[in-house]
Amino acid sequence: MSLSSSFPLILVTNDDGIQSPGLHALAEGLRPLGDVVVVAPDRERSAVGHALTLHAPLRAEHLRDGWVAVDGTPTDCVNLGIHGLLERRPDLVVSGINRGGNMGDDITYSGTVAAAMEATLMGVPAFAISLVEGPFPLEAFFPSVRVAARVAEMILEHGIPGDTFLNVNVPRDCGNEVVFTRQGKRCYNEVVVENVDPRGRKYYWIGGGELGFEDEAGTDFHAVMRGHVSISPLHLDLTNYRALGQLSGWDLGDLFPGD
Ligand code: MN
């Protein structure tokens, strides 16, 4: 890939696959800000989380200038993009625009968010962006593209706090207001459907239940439900610092008596 070095280099990926209209709209919308290279999964890989392919080779197919399809996860795409496919280190990684919100506890499943995590691990500023509600024709992504372009501009101009990436969620009918939020909480009442396949074997299918969120002020869900763009700064340190203090009172006794 031949790229001029005068422009920032922006790596774009997603988890809905390289055919997704949200990815195409995003790549197009970021083009005025830099050299955009798309490295994305060759098929839908939603809900793969932060999976990295270690026990199989990965193939990268150059579809056209600046567009590469990888038969791996979003995390593979970022890893391979930064370490193998790009001529220089990107200045920014943008993941999305996902079909459907990535808020609250859901972000632990999200391939979209994991791609931004991976970039953060490699020391590259990143954000994930999701359109909360469908239907998802190409035009539905245009407001999110504007948001993405502004957030990208801000990061390229001002940088981002260390070890931090942004999780952006855009409601379907979004107004002008942008709210900085914390990660909300899901109400889990998910249903597992049990059924029998045509050969008489039992199968299970996760999902199908109506899922809700706790409608707490200050959260991603709360903002989006009110038509605001939500931006949550996230980091990879999963330590629960409050619990750390509480656990210091634990006495596990003499684990290896006689040593
Ligand atoms: Mn997805």
PDB file of C-alpha atoms and ligand atoms in Angstrom:
ATOM      1  CA  MET A   1       0.000   0.000   0.000  1.00  0.00           C
ATOM      2  CA  SER A   2       1.457   3.366  -0.936  1.00  0.00           C
ATOM      3  CA  LEU A   3       0.567   6.117   1.457  1.00  0.00           C
ATOM      4  CA  SER A   4       1.786   9.665   1.753  1.00  0.00           C
ATOM      5  CA  SER A   5       3.121  10.415   5.221  1.00  0.00           C
ATOM      6  CA  SER A   6       1.902  14.028   5.361  1.00  0.00           C
ATOM      7  CA  PHE A   7      -1.564  12.908   6.483  1.00  0.00           C
ATOM      8  CA  PRO A   8      -2.466  11.016   9.646  1.00  0.00           C
ATOM      9  CA  LEU A   9      -2.927   7.305   9.033  1.00  0.00           C
ATOM     10  CA  ILE A  10      -6.307   6.001  10.208  1.00  0.00           C
ATOM     11  CA  LEU A  11      -6.981   2.277  10.513  1.00  0.00           C
ATOM     12  CA  VAL A  12     -10.665   1.415  10.268  1.00  0.00           C
ATOM     13  CA  THR A  13     -12.194  -1.902  11.259  1.00  0.00           C
ATOM     14  CA  ASN A  14     -15.459  -3.392  12.545  1.00  0.00           C
ATOM     15  CA  ASP A  15     -17.059  -6.643  13.654  1.00  0.00           C
ATOM     16  CA  ASP A  16     -20.006  -6.690  11.221  1.00  0.00           C
ATOM     17  CA  GLY A  17     -17.709  -7.640   8.355  1.00  0.00           C
ATOM     18  CA  ILE A  18     -16.113  -5.833   5.437  1.00  0.00           C
ATOM     19  CA  GLN A  19     -19.407  -5.668   3.498  1.00  0.00           C
ATOM     20  CA  SER A  20     -21.200  -3.709   6.219  1.00  0.00           C
ATOM     21  CA  PRO A  21     -22.612  -0.310   5.131  1.00  0.00           C
ATOM     22  CA  GLY A  22     -21.612   1.165   8.509  1.00  0.00           C
ATOM     23  CA  LEU A  23     -17.946   0.433   7.743  1.00  0.00           C
ATOM     24  CA  HIS A  24     -18.172   1.919   4.258  1.00  0.00           C
ATOM     25  CA  ALA A  25     -19.885   5.078   5.512  1.00  0.00           C
ATOM     26  CA  LEU A  26     -17.259   5.438   8.272  1.00  0.00           C
ATOM     27  CA  ALA A  27     -14.260   4.967   5.963  1.00  0.00           C
ATOM     28  CA  GLU A  28     -15.693   7.521   3.529  1.00  0.00           C
ATOM     29  CA  GLY A  29     -16.467  10.019   6.311  1.00  0.00           C
ATOM     30  CA  LEU A  30     -12.920   9.857   7.741  1.00  0.00           C
ATOM     31  CA  ARG A  31     -11.204  10.313   4.381  1.00  0.00           C
ATOM     32  CA  PRO A  32     -10.907  14.145   4.679  1.00  0.00           C
ATOM     33  CA  LEU A  33      -8.927  13.658   7.933  1.00  0.00           C
ATOM     34  CA  GLY A  34      -6.200  11.319   6.753  1.00  0.00           C
ATOM     35  CA  ASP A  35      -5.134   8.258   4.833  1.00  0.00           C
ATOM     36  CA  VAL A  36      -7.781   5.667   5.614  1.00  0.00           C
ATOM     37  CA  VAL A  37      -6.939   1.982   5.460  1.00  0.00           C
ATOM     38  CA  VAL A  38      -9.659  -0.574   6.138  1.00  0.00           C
ATOM     39  CA  VAL A  39      -8.615  -3.908   7.625  1.00  0.00           C
ATOM     40  CA  ALA A  40     -11.803  -5.750   8.553  1.00  0.00           C
ATOM     41  CA  PRO A  41     -13.130  -9.284   9.047  1.00  0.00           C
ATOM     42  CA  ASP A  42     -14.199 -10.974   5.800  1.00  0.00           C
ATOM     43  CA  ARG A  43     -17.553 -11.877   7.426  1.00  0.00           C
ATOM     44  CA  GLU A  44     -19.783 -10.986  10.361  1.00  0.00           C
ATOM     45  CA  ARG A  45     -17.874 -11.519  13.618  1.00  0.00           C
ATOM     46  CA  SER A  46     -20.153  -9.789  16.135  1.00  0.00           C
ATOM     47  CA  ALA A  47     -19.943 -10.841  19.800  1.00  0.00           C
ATOM     48  CA  VAL A  48     -16.512 -12.466  19.452  1.00  0.00           C
ATOM     49  CA  GLY A  49     -15.207 -10.180  22.202  1.00  0.00           C
ATOM     50  CA  HIS A  50     -11.439  -9.744  22.365  1.00  0.00           C
ATOM     51  CA  ALA A  51     -10.661 -13.096  20.704  1.00  0.00           C
ATOM     52  CA  LEU A  52      -7.228 -13.369  19.081  1.00  0.00           C
ATOM     53  CA  THR A  53      -6.513 -16.183  16.601  1.00  0.00           C
ATOM     54  CA  LEU A  54      -3.381 -18.008  17.753  1.00  0.00           C
ATOM     55  CA  HIS A  55      -3.824 -21.578  16.524  1.00  0.00           C
ATOM     56  CA  ALA A  56      -4.602 -20.999  12.859  1.00  0.00           C
ATOM     57  CA  PRO A  57      -2.964 -18.971  10.092  1.00  0.00           C
ATOM     58  CA  LEU A  58      -4.622 -15.751   8.990  1.00  0.00           C
ATOM     59  CA  ARG A  59      -5.142 -14.751   5.364  1.00  0.00           C
ATOM     60  CA  ALA A  60      -5.380 -11.136   4.248  1.00  0.00           C
ATOM     61  CA  GLU A  61      -7.013 -10.457   0.906  1.00  0.00           C
ATOM     62  CA  HIS A  62      -6.336  -7.053  -0.709  1.00  0.00           C
ATOM     63  CA  LEU A  63      -9.703  -6.252  -2.250  1.00  0.00           C
ATOM     64  CA  ARG A  64      -8.699  -2.862  -3.652  1.00  0.00           C
ATOM     65  CA  ASP A  65      -6.469   0.042  -2.681  1.00  0.00           C
ATOM     66  CA  GLY A  66      -6.738   0.543   1.080  1.00  0.00           C
ATOM     67  CA  TRP A  67      -9.217  -2.293   1.662  1.00  0.00           C
ATOM     68  CA  VAL A  68      -8.068  -5.578   3.188  1.00  0.00           C
ATOM     69  CA  ALA A  69     -10.303  -8.462   4.288  1.00  0.00           C
ATOM     70  CA  VAL A  70      -8.949 -10.796   6.981  1.00  0.00           C
ATOM     71  CA  ASP A  71     -10.419 -14.210   7.831  1.00  0.00           C
ATOM     72  CA  GLY A  72     -10.133 -13.438  11.534  1.00  0.00           C
ATOM     73  CA  THR A  73     -11.604 -11.427  14.392  1.00  0.00           C
ATOM     74  CA  PRO A  74     -11.672  -7.631  14.806  1.00  0.00           C
ATOM     75  CA  THR A  75      -8.773  -8.003  17.270  1.00  0.00           C
ATOM     76  CA  ASP A  76      -6.818  -9.967  14.631  1.00  0.00           C
ATOM     77  CA  CYS A  77      -7.471  -7.168  12.142  1.00  0.00           C
ATOM     78  CA  VAL A  78      -6.055  -4.469  14.435  1.00  0.00           C
ATOM     79  CA  ASN A  79      -3.108  -6.607  15.512  1.00  0.00           C
ATOM     80  CA  LEU A  80      -2.269  -7.634  11.954  1.00  0.00           C
ATOM     81  CA  GLY A  81      -2.919  -4.121  10.663  1.00  0.00           C
ATOM     82  CA  ILE A  82      -0.523  -2.502  13.106  1.00  0.00           C
ATOM     83  CA  HIS A  83       2.143  -5.214  13.041  1.00  0.00           C
ATOM     84  CA  GLY A  84       1.948  -6.599   9.554  1.00  0.00           C
ATOM     85  CA  LEU A  85      -0.104  -4.856   6.925  1.00  0.00           C
ATOM     86  CA  LEU A  86       0.379  -1.123   7.376  1.00  0.00           C
ATOM     87  CA  GLU A  87       3.539   0.579   6.173  1.00  0.00           C
ATOM     88  CA  ARG A  88       3.627   2.787   9.243  1.00  0.00           C
ATOM     89  CA  ARG A  89       2.044   2.934  12.643  1.00  0.00           C
ATOM     90  CA  PRO A  90      -1.501   4.345  12.502  1.00  0.00           C
ATOM     91  CA  ASP A  91      -2.293   7.579  14.352  1.00  0.00           C
ATOM     92  CA  LEU A  92      -5.819   6.421  15.120  1.00  0.00           C
ATOM     93  CA  VAL A  93      -7.911   3.252  15.047  1.00  0.00           C
ATOM     94  CA  VAL A  94     -11.684   3.575  14.578  1.00  0.00           C
ATOM     95  CA  SER A  95     -13.998   0.577  14.925  1.00  0.00           C
ATOM     96  CA  GLY A  96     -17.577   0.556  13.599  1.00  0.00           C
ATOM     97  CA  ILE A  97     -20.034   1.817  12.832  1.00  0.00           C
ATOM     98  CA  ASN A  98     -21.678  -1.134  14.515  1.00  0.00           C
ATOM     99  CA  ARG A  99     -25.216  -2.237  13.774  1.00  0.00           C
ATOM    100  CA  GLY A 100     -26.639  -1.917  17.278  1.00  0.00           C
ATOM    101  CA  GLY A 101     -25.524  -0.273  20.506  1.00  0.00           C
ATOM    102  CA  ASN A 102     -22.589  -1.388  22.613  1.00  0.00           C
ATOM    103  CA  MET A 103     -23.446  -0.195  26.098  1.00  0.00           C
ATOM    104  CA  GLY A 104     -23.287  -1.395  29.675  1.00  0.00           C
ATOM    105  CA  ASP A 105     -22.193  -4.973  30.274  1.00  0.00           C
ATOM    106  CA  ASP A 106     -22.651  -5.775  26.574  1.00  0.00           C
ATOM    107  CA  ILE A 107     -19.307  -4.221  25.777  1.00  0.00           C
ATOM    108  CA  THR A 108     -17.587  -7.283  27.256  1.00  0.00           C
ATOM    109  CA  TYR A 109     -18.983  -9.334  24.332  1.00  0.00           C
ATOM    110  CA  SER A 110     -18.443  -6.707  21.675  1.00  0.00           C
ATOM    111  CA  GLY A 111     -15.986  -7.296  18.850  1.00  0.00           C
ATOM    112  CA  THR A 112     -16.379  -3.631  17.896  1.00  0.00           C
ATOM    113  CA  VAL A 113     -15.208  -2.427  21.308  1.00  0.00           C
ATOM    114  CA  ALA A 114     -12.485  -5.113  21.509  1.00  0.00           C
ATOM    115  CA  ALA A 115     -10.878  -3.753  18.345  1.00  0.00           C
ATOM    116  CA  ALA A 116     -10.462  -0.387  20.090  1.00  0.00           C
ATOM    117  CA  MET A 117      -9.102  -2.216  23.155  1.00  0.00           C
ATOM    118  CA  GLU A 118      -6.501  -3.956  21.024  1.00  0.00           C
ATOM    119  CA  ALA A 119      -5.354  -0.650  19.573  1.00  0.00           C
ATOM    120  CA  THR A 120      -5.056   0.742  23.116  1.00  0.00           C
ATOM    121  CA  LEU A 121      -2.884  -2.237  24.076  1.00  0.00           C
ATOM    122  CA  MET A 122      -0.590  -1.365  21.156  1.00  0.00           C
ATOM    123  CA  GLY A 123      -0.460   2.262  22.296  1.00  0.00           C
ATOM    124  CA  VAL A 124      -2.561   3.652  19.432  1.00  0.00           C
ATOM    125  CA  PRO A 125      -5.445   6.056  20.228  1.00  0.00           C
ATOM    126  CA  ALA A 126      -8.793   4.482  19.367  1.00  0.00           C
ATOM    127  CA  PHE A 127     -12.536   4.653  19.611  1.00  0.00           C
ATOM    128  CA  ALA A 128     -15.460   2.360  18.897  1.00  0.00           C
ATOM    129  CA  ILE A 129     -18.706   3.736  17.495  1.00  0.00           C
ATOM    130  CA  SER A 130     -22.141   2.107  17.328  1.00  0.00           C
ATOM    131  CA  LEU A 131     -25.543   3.092  15.980  1.00  0.00           C
ATOM    132  CA  VAL A 132     -27.925   2.064  18.704  1.00  0.00           C
ATOM    133  CA  GLU A 133     -31.058   1.223  16.784  1.00  0.00           C
ATOM    134  CA  GLY A 134     -31.973  -0.147  13.360  1.00  0.00           C
ATOM    135  CA  PRO A 135     -33.057  -0.499  10.627  1.00  0.00           C
ATOM    136  CA  PHE A 136     -29.579  -0.036   9.164  1.00  0.00           C
ATOM    137  CA  PRO A 137     -29.617   1.142   5.547  1.00  0.00           C
ATOM    138  CA  LEU A 138     -26.560   3.192   4.493  1.00  0.00           C
ATOM    139  CA  GLU A 139     -28.279   6.561   5.181  1.00  0.00           C
ATOM    140  CA  ALA A 140     -29.032   5.579   8.778  1.00  0.00           C
ATOM    141  CA  PHE A 141     -25.286   5.753   9.492  1.00  0.00           C
ATOM    142  CA  PHE A 142     -24.761   9.339   8.285  1.00  0.00           C
ATOM    143  CA  PRO A 143     -25.356  11.106  11.646  1.00  0.00           C
ATOM    144  CA  SER A 144     -22.928   8.635  13.272  1.00  0.00           C
ATOM    145  CA  VAL A 145     -20.379   9.387  10.554  1.00  0.00           C
ATOM    146  CA  ARG A 146     -20.507  13.090  11.489  1.00  0.00           C
ATOM    147  CA  VAL A 147     -19.983  12.164  15.142  1.00  0.00           C
ATOM    148  CA  ALA A 148     -17.103   9.846  14.222  1.00  0.00           C
ATOM    149  CA  ALA A 149     -15.408  12.535  12.133  1.00  0.00           C
ATOM    150  CA  ARG A 150     -15.632  15.080  14.981  1.00  0.00           C
ATOM    151  CA  VAL A 151     -14.334  12.623  17.585  1.00  0.00           C
ATOM    152  CA  ALA A 152     -11.514  11.607  15.228  1.00  0.00           C
ATOM    153  CA  GLU A 153     -10.602  15.278  14.703  1.00  0.00           C
ATOM    154  CA  MET A 154     -10.547  15.890  18.456  1.00  0.00           C
ATOM    155  CA  ILE A 155      -8.286  12.887  19.105  1.00  0.00           C
ATOM    156  CA  LEU A 156      -5.919  13.709  16.222  1.00  0.00           C
ATOM    157  CA  GLU A 157      -5.670  17.301  17.437  1.00  0.00           C
ATOM    158  CA  HIS A 158      -5.634  16.895  21.226  1.00  0.00           C
ATOM    159  CA  GLY A 159      -4.706  13.243  21.785  1.00  0.00           C
ATOM    160  CA  ILE A 160      -6.477  11.060  24.322  1.00  0.00           C
ATOM    161  CA  PRO A 161      -5.758  10.357  28.017  1.00  0.00           C
ATOM    162  CA  GLY A 162      -3.269   7.499  28.510  1.00  0.00           C
ATOM    163  CA  ASP A 163      -4.526   3.893  28.489  1.00  0.00           C
ATOM    164  CA  THR A 164      -7.955   5.168  27.488  1.00  0.00           C
ATOM    165  CA  PHE A 165     -10.209   4.541  24.527  1.00  0.00           C
ATOM    166  CA  LEU A 166     -13.635   5.935  23.785  1.00  0.00           C
ATOM    167  CA  ASN A 167     -16.871   4.007  23.373  1.00  0.00           C
ATOM    168  CA  VAL A 168     -19.299   6.115  21.358  1.00  0.00           C
ATOM    169  CA  ASN A 169     -22.992   5.261  21.006  1.00  0.00           C
ATOM    170  CA  VAL A 170     -25.263   7.239  18.714  1.00  0.00           C
ATOM    171  CA  PRO A 171     -29.048   7.056  19.081  1.00  0.00           C
ATOM    172  CA  ARG A 172     -31.161   6.738  15.982  1.00  0.00           C
ATOM    173  CA  ASP A 173     -32.642  10.249  16.186  1.00  0.00           C
ATOM    174  CA  CYS A 174     -29.725  12.018  17.764  1.00  0.00           C
ATOM    175  CA  GLY A 175     -29.714  15.713  18.594  1.00  0.00           C
ATOM    176  CA  ASN A 176     -26.728  17.971  19.034  1.00  0.00           C
ATOM    177  CA  GLU A 177     -26.000  17.052  22.613  1.00  0.00           C
ATOM    178  CA  VAL A 178     -22.989  14.919  23.477  1.00  0.00           C
ATOM    179  CA  VAL A 179     -22.760  13.500  27.002  1.00  0.00           C
ATOM    180  CA  PHE A 180     -19.671  11.960  28.599  1.00  0.00           C
ATOM    181  CA  THR A 181     -20.911   8.890  30.423  1.00  0.00           C
ATOM    182  CA  ARG A 182     -19.937   5.850  32.437  1.00  0.00           C
ATOM    183  CA  GLN A 183     -20.677   2.273  31.523  1.00  0.00           C
ATOM    184  CA  GLY A 184     -24.243   1.339  32.509  1.00  0.00           C
ATOM    185  CA  LYS A 185     -25.718  -1.918  33.762  1.00  0.00           C
ATOM    186  CA  ARG A 186     -27.803  -4.512  31.975  1.00  0.00           C
ATOM    187  CA  CYS A 187     -30.857  -6.162  33.497  1.00  0.00           C
ATOM    188  CA  TYR A 188     -30.351  -9.783  32.539  1.00  0.00           C
ATOM    189  CA  ASN A 189     -33.464 -11.755  31.791  1.00  0.00           C
ATOM    190  CA  GLU A 190     -32.049 -13.441  28.741  1.00  0.00           C
ATOM    191  CA  VAL A 191     -33.804 -16.543  27.535  1.00  0.00           C
ATOM    192  CA  VAL A 192     -32.185 -19.739  26.323  1.00  0.00           C
ATOM    193  CA  VAL A 193     -34.445 -21.446  23.813  1.00  0.00           C
ATOM    194  CA  GLU A 194     -34.339 -25.244  23.906  1.00  0.00           C
ATOM    195  CA  ASN A 195     -35.511 -27.143  20.835  1.00  0.00           C
ATOM    196  CA  VAL A 196     -34.942 -30.292  18.762  1.00  0.00           C
ATOM    197  CA  ASP A 197     -33.195 -30.297  15.365  1.00  0.00           C
ATOM    198  CA  PRO A 198     -34.482 -32.233  12.270  1.00  0.00           C
ATOM    199  CA  ARG A 199     -32.267 -35.199  13.262  1.00  0.00           C
ATOM    200  CA  GLY A 200     -33.784 -35.419  16.692  1.00  0.00           C
ATOM    201  CA  ARG A 201     -30.880 -33.851  18.616  1.00  0.00           C
ATOM    202  CA  LYS A 202     -31.514 -31.241  21.209  1.00  0.00           C
ATOM    203  CA  TYR A 203     -30.063 -27.745  20.657  1.00  0.00           C
ATOM    204  CA  TYR A 204     -29.955 -24.514  22.617  1.00  0.00           C
ATOM    205  CA  TRP A 205     -30.079 -20.949  21.321  1.00  0.00           C
ATOM    206  CA  ILE A 206     -29.012 -18.048  23.523  1.00  0.00           C
ATOM    207  CA  GLY A 207     -31.007 -14.820  23.286  1.00  0.00           C
ATOM    208  CA  GLY A 208     -34.509 -13.879  22.305  1.00  0.00           C
ATOM    209  CA  GLY A 209     -35.531 -12.381  25.642  1.00  0.00           C
ATOM    210  CA  GLU A 210     -36.341  -8.691  25.991  1.00  0.00           C
ATOM    211  CA  LEU A 211     -33.260  -7.033  27.465  1.00  0.00           C
ATOM    212  CA  GLY A 212     -33.337  -3.872  29.512  1.00  0.00           C
ATOM    213  CA  PHE A 213     -30.886  -1.505  31.162  1.00  0.00           C
ATOM    214  CA  GLU A 214     -30.924   0.126  34.551  1.00  0.00           C
ATOM    215  CA  ASP A 215     -31.940   3.698  33.747  1.00  0.00           C
ATOM    216  CA  GLU A 216     -29.353   5.409  35.934  1.00  0.00           C
ATOM    217  CA  ALA A 217     -28.300   9.019  35.385  1.00  0.00           C
ATOM    218  CA  GLY A 218     -24.749   9.390  34.123  1.00  0.00           C
ATOM    219  CA  THR A 219     -24.733   6.129  32.182  1.00  0.00           C
ATOM    220  CA  ASP A 220     -24.400   5.447  28.458  1.00  0.00           C
ATOM    221  CA  PHE A 221     -27.883   3.979  28.279  1.00  0.00           C
ATOM    222  CA  HIS A 222     -29.457   6.946  30.092  1.00  0.00           C
ATOM    223  CA  ALA A 223     -27.925   9.424  27.616  1.00  0.00           C
ATOM    224  CA  VAL A 224     -28.834   7.451  24.512  1.00  0.00           C
ATOM    225  CA  MET A 225     -32.427   6.926  25.660  1.00  0.00           C
ATOM    226  CA  ARG A 226     -32.745  10.726  25.776  1.00  0.00           C
ATOM    227  CA  GLY A 227     -31.456  11.197  22.252  1.00  0.00           C
ATOM    228  CA  HIS A 228     -27.920  12.228  23.234  1.00  0.00           C
ATOM    229  CA  VAL A 229     -24.668  10.935  21.822  1.00  0.00           C
ATOM    230  CA  SER A 230     -22.891   8.984  24.566  1.00  0.00           C
ATOM    231  CA  ILE A 231     -19.104   8.931  24.883  1.00  0.00           C
ATOM    232  CA  SER A 232     -17.640   6.700  27.599  1.00  0.00           C
ATOM    233  CA  PRO A 233     -13.920   6.769  28.343  1.00  0.00           C
ATOM    234  CA  LEU A 234     -12.914   3.159  29.031  1.00  0.00           C
ATOM    235  CA  HIS A 235      -9.708   1.500  30.109  1.00  0.00           C
ATOM    236  CA  LEU A 236      -8.357  -1.998  30.251  1.00  0.00           C
ATOM    237  CA  ASP A 237      -7.615  -2.172  33.958  1.00  0.00           C
ATOM    238  CA  LEU A 238     -10.437  -4.447  35.187  1.00  0.00           C
ATOM    239  CA  THR A 239      -9.345  -4.167  38.822  1.00  0.00           C
ATOM    240  CA  ASN A 240     -12.148  -3.358  41.235  1.00  0.00           C
ATOM    241  CA  TYR A 241     -10.276  -0.956  43.517  1.00  0.00           C
ATOM    242  CA  ARG A 242     -13.077  -0.779  46.083  1.00  0.00           C
ATOM    243  CA  ALA A 243     -13.020  -4.570  46.411  1.00  0.00           C
ATOM    244  CA  LEU A 244      -9.244  -4.513  46.734  1.00  0.00           C
ATOM    245  CA  GLY A 245      -9.657  -2.608  49.993  1.00  0.00           C
ATOM    246  CA  GLN A 246     -12.389  -4.944  51.254  1.00  0.00           C
ATOM    247  CA  LEU A 247     -10.390  -8.060  50.401  1.00  0.00           C
ATOM    248  CA  SER A 248      -7.385  -6.860  52.363  1.00  0.00           C
ATOM    249  CA  GLY A 249      -9.330  -8.072  55.432  1.00  0.00           C
ATOM    250  CA  TRP A 250      -9.329 -11.673  54.199  1.00  0.00           C
ATOM    251  CA  ASP A 251      -7.092 -14.092  56.059  1.00  0.00           C
ATOM    252  CA  LEU A 252      -6.477 -17.229  54.008  1.00  0.00           C
ATOM    253  CA  GLY A 253      -4.646 -18.809  56.930  1.00  0.00           C
ATOM    254  CA  ASP A 254      -1.614 -21.022  56.626  1.00  0.00           C
ATOM    255  CA  LEU A 255      -1.867 -22.408  53.075  1.00  0.00           C
ATOM    256  CA  PHE A 256       1.208 -24.636  53.252  1.00  0.00           C
ATOM    257  CA  PRO A 257       1.597 -25.749  56.879  1.00  0.00           C
ATOM    258  CA  GLY A 258       4.901 -27.410  57.570  1.00  0.00           C
ATOM    259  CA  ASP A 259       6.796 -25.513  54.850  1.00  0.00           C
TER     260      ASP A 259
HETATM  261 MN    MN B   1     -21.524  -6.042  15.273  1.00  0.00          MN
END
